[in-house]
């Protein structure tokens, strides 16, 4: 049977065999097709999913090439497996991957979940179906696919995973033992701490297991986090669970059933076999004429391997392939160079593989630590290393020639005609390594270094392999090997935190493991707590001697840097993360971008930094802690303050420019001039602004929190305001709520009433989007009162607009019209023509809902003229959407189709994906009314895909409407459908920030 696996790395599996798909981009194309298996996907949608909103010029040609290769791959795989159900075909407007839903793991996951929801099923059946669904997950979904689309899909699937896990846990607690669900729920709640159904299910399970005190502690933690991060109280479900425990109600007895034991297949290690002693070429019985007579010793210098070596299956497989290439190219010397950051386990990997492969080298294994990076700085010279190798072969001192060149010549002569493995560990650079490389085929040199030895690849044809950090699963396996299964399972939450705090660095994990193993009765939670203290984390990772001290090991790489690169590394400890773009790094250091490029290349070459995407850099958490520690101890308070000021000015000024481009503003309040060296980016159009926010929003969110914590309250508040439009349009409402809460606190500290008004309005908007209606109304009214005191017509206009939208959503169109009228009057007083357009469109839409379609048409046409005059693309999109609705209900279907197409295209350009999905739903409705079922289905399918990327729950009205239509339940209609509920259809909301005087 053929399987397409997306819930982990993208895989095509035939039977038990993984089929090679090709390069990462082709995997992304396959994933973009597979998520909609059985439905056509347009070329434009595929290009956006794979290449993003700004694809390169050759994207369409590249897509066609990938499609052609995938079509042949599907045909060949189907033929080999005898399965005719997998094929890739061209369909009108796009491509269709034909595969039964059960052959695509994510579709099977959803089908199993849907079956579990069917009425009439027993709890046993439901538990079994949900258990089977959850087993389909193999790790991070689409793990090897990058880009914004993949990240959105991952986020949506994670939320579905959380929902299904909650459902499984509730059923499993009823039919089995609640203890079985506590571990998985605890791990998941650590990742999603604000998901109330998850917290509620865990609390009820703890209570059912007789752990009431722990359940109460968990409730207190969740309540505190909700208050701190959202400014809200727990919902009804959590409160009821809390009351149940406080009343002392005994937990419902679990109905014990015989446990169904399932045998999980062991993971396959797809490792190419290296030559065994039987298959390895035998050494010549007689030396060739150019071979120096063997002195008699067969060196076996490999050091002892690491006990409980963990993971690295991909790296080991790649080294096996390198060895296999020696048989294909018998005339070449094979060289492989492993590089990676300090403590990542390069030596352990090299020695482990060398011991596995030593049977292929019957004439000896040489090993030397070249001390390229060490505590005393005593780098081994090539001459010293060569002399050690000659001694290992038993060459008498009297036969050792004078001079490095002559000694290296003798060394290579000894290796001629032999099969010897040479491990050159901890090399400083390529020049140190070259005299030690074998000169004849049959030998293999394995080099490790903290630096990327590009020179060896260029001149000697070395195969370069970067050793990365361990995945969370591999890290957990390492700790399990050191501490045992029972101890790790007994403190799952603590182990999860230790894994996260050690950042996947094997050295750090080994130190923690050794400390824990030395104190078997010491709780792992105490070690986790020690690591949690950022100012103490590197102290906690101290194994006693310098090679087992994370700080000392890092220092050897840092001390090898040039002064400029060392300063830049330290300053990066001030950057909020998670990654940094080149312009921001240049601003942080106050240097030109061209100079920053050179210094970054040095840091990347030394594996102190990673360029994970073109022009974007990051380092793992422990190196970040080390850099922050260095900048605190070496650089003065003034230097740190100045650098952070430059960075925050760069972020704020660029974000302000981008926000003005996204939402036209009549008279945007200018910011104070940026400090010298901040160098804000010069964005010029809507597309550049959208792309910049998409790339930088996670950094900007972290920058808001850092600014508010570092005495830069004005920067934090104004940056939160500048982010509001982008975060709202893209559905990041929880993030928006957290940022506006920080902005509110910053405004309080500054005594800034205008800032308070803007933050109340922004927080109200976020809570409104999160359906916390009463909390939202309270903040809106506080904002309205403050704006009135300040005499801000613009602020009052926008707040009335929010209240109008919320009133309409609650089924009060007349109250909504009153607020919209106030909004229009204040926009006119503020001379905000784009705002007037939004208010007129809102009034028109509300009149349309009341059946006054001709009056609505007048208002919306006025709104469109103003939106086009001001260049407000999002306002134009919403107004075209309203006009489409009105024309549809006036029976003018052709005009309605044109209006909705205009709206959908503009929503797509502005990144307003929820409005785009709602517009596609309405467009599909018109196609259905006009007897164009294929066009209707295409529009609805596109809309459903967008709602999935937005991670909307299955109960969301928009998703419900779309699924109803796609399931084919509604009959073809000759009349326009009833108006969509306001919760389904979005209404234009201007979120222009108020920037108060600093």
CSV table of C-alpha atoms in Angstrom, one decimal, residues 605-898:
chain,number,residue,atom,x,y,z
A,605,UNK,CA,32.2,29.9,9.6
A,606,UNK,CA,33.0,29.3,13.2
A,607,UNK,CA,29.6,27.8,13.9
A,608,UNK,CA,28.8,30.5,16.5
A,609,UNK,CA,25.9,31.6,14.3
A,610,UNK,CA,23.7,29.9,11.7
A,611,UNK,CA,22.4,31.5,8.5
A,612,UNK,CA,19.2,29.4,8.4
A,613,UNK,CA,17.7,31.5,5.6
A,614,UNK,CA,19.3,33.9,3.1
A,615,UNK,CA,20.1,37.0,5.2
A,616,UNK,CA,18.6,35.7,8.4
A,617,UNK,CA,20.8,34.5,11.3
A,618,UNK,CA,20.3,32.7,14.6
A,619,UNK,CA,22.1,30.8,17.3
A,620,UNK,CA,20.9,28.2,19.8
A,621,UNK,CA,19.7,29.2,23.2
A,622,UNK,CA,22.8,28.3,25.1
A,623,UNK,CA,25.0,30.4,22.8
A,624,UNK,CA,22.5,33.2,23.2
A,625,UNK,CA,22.9,33.0,27.0
A,626,UNK,CA,26.7,33.0,26.6
A,627,UNK,CA,26.6,36.0,24.3
A,628,UNK,CA,24.3,37.8,26.8
A,629,UNK,CA,26.6,37.0,29.6
A,630,UNK,CA,29.6,38.3,27.7
A,631,UNK,CA,27.9,41.6,26.7
A,632,UNK,CA,26.9,42.1,30.3
A,633,UNK,CA,30.4,41.6,31.6
A,634,UNK,CA,32.6,43.2,28.8
A,635,UNK,CA,30.5,46.0,27.4
A,636,UNK,CA,29.6,49.1,29.5
A,637,UNK,CA,26.0,50.0,30.4
A,638,UNK,CA,26.2,52.9,28.0
A,639,UNK,CA,27.4,50.7,25.1
A,640,UNK,CA,24.6,48.2,25.8
A,641,UNK,CA,21.9,51.0,26.1
A,642,UNK,CA,23.1,52.7,22.9
A,643,UNK,CA,23.1,49.4,20.9
A,644,UNK,CA,19.6,48.5,22.1
A,645,UNK,CA,18.4,52.0,21.3
A,646,UNK,CA,19.7,51.7,17.7
A,647,UNK,CA,18.0,48.3,17.3
A,648,UNK,CA,14.6,49.4,18.7
A,649,UNK,CA,14.7,52.6,16.6
A,650,UNK,CA,15.4,50.5,13.5
A,651,UNK,CA,12.5,48.2,14.3
A,652,UNK,CA,10.1,51.0,15.3
A,653,UNK,CA,10.8,53.3,12.3
A,654,UNK,CA,10.6,50.5,9.8
A,655,UNK,CA,7.4,49.1,11.3
A,656,UNK,CA,5.8,52.5,11.3
A,657,UNK,CA,6.6,53.0,7.6
A,658,UNK,CA,5.2,49.5,6.9
A,659,UNK,CA,2.0,50.1,8.8
A,660,UNK,CA,1.4,53.4,7.0
A,661,UNK,CA,1.8,51.5,3.7
A,662,UNK,CA,-0.7,48.9,4.9
A,663,UNK,CA,-3.3,51.3,6.1
A,664,UNK,CA,-3.3,54.8,4.6
A,665,UNK,CA,-3.4,57.5,7.3
A,666,UNK,CA,-4.2,61.2,6.6
A,667,UNK,CA,-1.8,62.7,9.0
A,668,UNK,CA,0.4,60.1,10.7
A,669,UNK,CA,2.0,61.4,13.8
A,670,UNK,CA,5.8,61.5,13.1
A,671,UNK,CA,8.2,59.6,15.3
A,672,UNK,CA,11.2,61.3,16.9
A,673,UNK,CA,14.2,61.0,14.6
A,674,UNK,CA,16.1,57.7,14.7
A,675,UNK,CA,19.5,57.7,16.5
A,676,UNK,CA,22.6,57.6,14.3
A,677,UNK,CA,23.3,54.1,13.0
A,678,UNK,CA,19.7,52.8,13.3
A,679,UNK,CA,19.3,52.9,9.5
A,680,UNK,CA,15.6,52.0,9.1
A,681,UNK,CA,14.7,50.1,6.0
A,682,UNK,CA,13.2,52.1,3.1
A,683,UNK,CA,10.0,50.3,2.2
A,684,UNK,CA,8.1,51.8,-0.7
A,685,UNK,CA,4.9,49.9,-1.4
A,686,UNK,CA,2.2,47.7,0.1
A,687,UNK,CA,3.8,44.4,-1.1
A,688,UNK,CA,7.2,45.3,0.5
A,689,UNK,CA,5.5,46.2,3.8
A,690,UNK,CA,3.5,43.0,3.8
A,691,UNK,CA,6.6,40.9,3.1
A,692,UNK,CA,8.6,42.7,5.8
A,693,UNK,CA,6.0,42.2,8.5
A,694,UNK,CA,5.6,38.5,7.5
A,695,UNK,CA,9.4,38.0,7.9
A,696,UNK,CA,9.9,40.1,11.0
A,697,UNK,CA,6.7,39.9,13.1
A,698,UNK,CA,8.0,37.3,15.6
A,699,UNK,CA,11.1,39.4,16.1
A,700,UNK,CA,9.0,42.5,16.6
A,701,UNK,CA,6.7,40.8,19.1
A,702,UNK,CA,9.8,39.8,21.2
A,703,UNK,CA,11.2,43.4,20.8
A,704,UNK,CA,8.0,44.9,22.3
A,705,UNK,CA,8.5,42.7,25.4
A,706,UNK,CA,12.2,43.5,25.6
A,707,UNK,CA,11.6,47.2,25.2
A,708,UNK,CA,9.0,47.3,28.0
A,709,UNK,CA,11.4,45.3,30.3
A,710,UNK,CA,14.4,47.5,29.5
A,711,UNK,CA,13.1,51.0,30.1
A,712,UNK,CA,12.1,51.8,26.5
A,713,UNK,CA,8.4,52.1,27.2
A,714,UNK,CA,7.7,54.5,24.4
A,715,UNK,CA,9.3,52.1,21.8
A,716,UNK,CA,7.4,49.1,23.3
A,717,UNK,CA,4.0,50.9,23.2
A,718,UNK,CA,4.4,52.4,19.7
A,719,UNK,CA,5.8,49.2,18.2
A,720,UNK,CA,2.8,47.3,19.6
A,721,UNK,CA,0.5,49.9,17.9
A,722,UNK,CA,2.4,49.6,14.6
A,723,UNK,CA,2.0,45.8,14.7
A,724,UNK,CA,-1.8,45.9,15.3
A,725,UNK,CA,-3.0,45.9,11.6
A,726,UNK,CA,-0.8,43.1,10.5
A,727,UNK,CA,-1.5,40.9,13.5
A,728,UNK,CA,-5.2,41.4,13.3
A,729,UNK,CA,-5.4,40.7,9.5
A,730,UNK,CA,-3.4,37.5,9.9
A,731,UNK,CA,-5.4,36.2,12.9
A,732,UNK,CA,-2.6,36.5,15.5
A,733,UNK,CA,-5.1,37.6,18.1
A,734,UNK,CA,-3.7,36.0,21.2
A,735,UNK,CA,-0.3,37.6,20.4
A,736,UNK,CA,-2.0,40.9,19.8
A,737,UNK,CA,-3.8,40.7,23.2
A,738,UNK,CA,-0.5,40.0,25.0
A,739,UNK,CA,1.3,42.9,23.2
A,740,UNK,CA,-1.5,45.4,23.9
A,741,UNK,CA,-1.5,44.3,27.6
A,742,UNK,CA,2.2,45.2,27.7
A,743,UNK,CA,1.5,48.5,25.9
A,744,UNK,CA,-1.2,49.3,28.5
A,745,UNK,CA,1.3,48.7,31.3
A,746,UNK,CA,3.9,50.9,29.5
A,747,UNK,CA,1.4,53.7,29.0
A,748,UNK,CA,0.5,53.5,32.7
A,749,UNK,CA,4.2,53.8,33.7
A,750,UNK,CA,4.6,56.8,31.4
A,751,UNK,CA,1.4,58.5,32.5
A,752,UNK,CA,0.5,58.7,28.8
A,753,UNK,CA,-3.2,59.1,28.4
A,754,UNK,CA,-3.2,58.9,24.6
A,755,UNK,CA,-1.1,55.8,24.9
A,756,UNK,CA,-3.6,54.4,27.4
A,757,UNK,CA,-6.5,55.1,25.0
A,758,UNK,CA,-4.8,53.4,22.1
A,759,UNK,CA,-3.8,50.4,24.1
A,760,UNK,CA,-7.3,50.0,25.5
A,761,UNK,CA,-8.7,50.1,22.0
A,762,UNK,CA,-6.1,47.6,20.7
A,763,UNK,CA,-6.7,45.2,23.6
A,764,UNK,CA,-10.4,45.5,23.1
A,765,UNK,CA,-10.0,44.6,19.4
A,766,UNK,CA,-7.9,41.5,20.3
A,767,UNK,CA,-10.4,40.3,22.9
A,768,UNK,CA,-13.3,41.0,20.6
A,769,UNK,CA,-11.7,38.7,18.0
A,770,UNK,CA,-11.2,36.1,20.7
A,771,UNK,CA,-14.9,36.2,21.5
A,772,UNK,CA,-14.4,37.7,24.9
A,773,UNK,CA,-17.1,40.2,24.2
A,774,UNK,CA,-17.7,41.7,27.7
A,775,UNK,CA,-14.0,42.2,28.3
A,776,UNK,CA,-13.7,43.7,24.8
A,777,UNK,CA,-16.6,46.1,25.4
A,778,UNK,CA,-15.1,47.2,28.7
A,779,UNK,CA,-11.8,48.2,27.0
A,780,UNK,CA,-13.6,49.8,24.1
A,781,UNK,CA,-15.6,52.0,26.5
A,782,UNK,CA,-12.5,53.0,28.4
A,783,UNK,CA,-10.8,53.9,25.2
A,784,UNK,CA,-13.8,55.9,24.1
A,785,UNK,CA,-13.9,57.9,27.3
A,786,UNK,CA,-10.1,58.7,27.1
A,787,UNK,CA,-10.3,59.7,23.4
A,788,UNK,CA,-13.2,62.0,24.3
A,789,UNK,CA,-11.2,63.6,27.1
A,790,UNK,CA,-8.3,64.1,24.7
A,791,UNK,CA,-10.5,65.5,22.0
A,792,UNK,CA,-9.3,62.9,19.5
A,793,UNK,CA,-11.9,62.5,16.7
A,794,UNK,CA,-9.8,59.9,15.0
A,795,UNK,CA,-9.6,57.7,18.2
A,796,UNK,CA,-13.3,58.0,18.8
A,797,UNK,CA,-14.1,57.2,15.2
A,798,UNK,CA,-12.1,54.0,15.2
A,799,UNK,CA,-13.5,52.9,18.6
A,800,UNK,CA,-17.1,53.5,17.4
A,801,UNK,CA,-16.3,51.5,14.3
A,802,UNK,CA,-15.2,48.5,16.5
A,803,UNK,CA,-18.3,48.8,18.6
A,804,UNK,CA,-20.5,48.9,15.5
A,805,UNK,CA,-18.9,45.7,14.2
A,806,UNK,CA,-19.3,44.0,17.6
A,807,UNK,CA,-23.0,45.1,17.9
A,808,UNK,CA,-23.7,43.7,14.5
A,809,UNK,CA,-22.1,40.4,15.4
A,810,UNK,CA,-24.4,40.2,18.5
A,811,UNK,CA,-27.5,40.7,16.3
A,812,UNK,CA,-28.1,44.4,17.1
A,813,UNK,CA,-28.0,46.1,13.6
A,814,UNK,CA,-29.8,49.3,14.8
A,815,UNK,CA,-27.3,49.8,17.6
A,816,UNK,CA,-24.5,49.0,15.1
A,817,UNK,CA,-25.9,51.7,12.7
A,818,UNK,CA,-25.8,54.2,15.6
A,819,UNK,CA,-22.1,53.5,16.3
A,820,UNK,CA,-21.3,53.6,12.5
A,821,UNK,CA,-23.0,57.0,12.2
A,822,UNK,CA,-20.9,58.3,15.1
A,823,UNK,CA,-17.8,56.8,13.5
A,824,UNK,CA,-18.5,58.7,10.2
A,825,UNK,CA,-19.1,62.0,11.9
A,826,UNK,CA,-15.8,61.7,13.8
A,827,UNK,CA,-13.9,60.6,10.7
A,828,UNK,CA,-15.2,63.7,8.9
A,829,UNK,CA,-14.1,65.9,11.8
A,830,UNK,CA,-10.7,64.3,11.6
A,831,UNK,CA,-10.5,64.8,7.8
A,832,UNK,CA,-9.7,61.1,7.5
A,833,UNK,CA,-11.1,60.3,4.0
A,834,UNK,CA,-10.0,56.6,4.2
A,835,UNK,CA,-11.7,56.4,7.6
A,836,UNK,CA,-14.9,57.9,6.1
A,837,UNK,CA,-14.7,55.3,3.4
A,838,UNK,CA,-14.7,52.5,6.0
A,839,UNK,CA,-17.6,54.1,7.9
A,840,UNK,CA,-19.7,54.6,4.8
A,841,UNK,CA,-19.1,51.0,3.7
A,842,UNK,CA,-20.0,49.8,7.2
A,843,UNK,CA,-23.3,51.8,7.1
A,844,UNK,CA,-24.0,50.4,3.6
A,845,UNK,CA,-23.4,46.8,4.8
A,846,UNK,CA,-25.7,47.3,7.8
A,847,UNK,CA,-28.4,48.7,5.6
A,848,UNK,CA,-28.1,45.7,3.3
A,849,UNK,CA,-28.6,43.4,6.2
A,850,UNK,CA,-31.8,45.3,7.1
A,851,UNK,CA,-33.0,44.8,3.5
A,852,UNK,CA,-32.4,48.4,2.4
A,853,UNK,CA,-30.3,47.4,-0.7
A,854,UNK,CA,-30.7,50.5,-2.8
A,855,UNK,CA,-29.7,52.8,0.1
A,856,UNK,CA,-26.9,50.5,0.9
A,857,UNK,CA,-25.7,50.7,-2.8
A,858,UNK,CA,-25.5,54.5,-2.5
A,859,UNK,CA,-23.3,54.4,0.7
A,860,UNK,CA,-21.0,51.7,-0.6
A,861,UNK,CA,-20.4,53.5,-4.0
A,862,UNK,CA,-19.4,56.6,-2.0
A,863,UNK,CA,-17.1,54.5,0.1
A,864,UNK,CA,-15.5,52.9,-2.9
A,865,UNK,CA,-14.7,56.3,-4.5
A,866,UNK,CA,-13.0,57.5,-1.3
A,867,UNK,CA,-11.1,54.2,-0.8
A,868,UNK,CA,-9.8,54.4,-4.4
A,869,UNK,CA,-8.9,58.1,-4.0
A,870,UNK,CA,-6.8,57.4,-0.8
A,871,UNK,CA,-5.2,54.2,-2.2
A,872,UNK,CA,-6.6,52.2,0.7
A,873,UNK,CA,-6.5,48.6,-0.7
A,874,UNK,CA,-8.0,46.9,2.3
A,875,UNK,CA,-10.9,49.5,2.3
A,876,UNK,CA,-11.4,48.9,-1.4
A,877,UNK,CA,-11.5,45.1,-0.8
A,878,UNK,CA,-14.2,45.4,1.9
A,879,UNK,CA,-16.3,47.8,-0.2
A,880,UNK,CA,-16.1,45.5,-3.3
A,881,UNK,CA,-17.2,42.7,-1.0
A,882,UNK,CA,-20.2,44.7,0.3
A,883,UNK,CA,-21.1,45.7,-3.3
A,884,UNK,CA,-21.0,42.1,-4.4
A,885,UNK,CA,-23.4,41.2,-1.6
A,886,UNK,CA,-25.8,44.0,-2.5
A,887,UNK,CA,-25.7,43.3,-6.3
A,888,UNK,CA,-26.3,39.6,-5.5
A,889,UNK,CA,-29.5,40.4,-3.5
A,890,UNK,CA,-30.6,42.8,-6.2
A,891,UNK,CA,-30.5,39.9,-8.7
A,892,UNK,CA,-27.5,41.3,-10.6
A,893,UNK,CA,-25.4,38.2,-10.6
A,894,UNK,CA,-22.8,39.1,-13.3
A,895,UNK,CA,-22.1,42.4,-11.5
A,896,UNK,CA,-21.9,40.5,-8.2
A,897,UNK,CA,-19.4,38.0,-9.5
A,898,UNK,CA,-17.2,40.9,-10.7
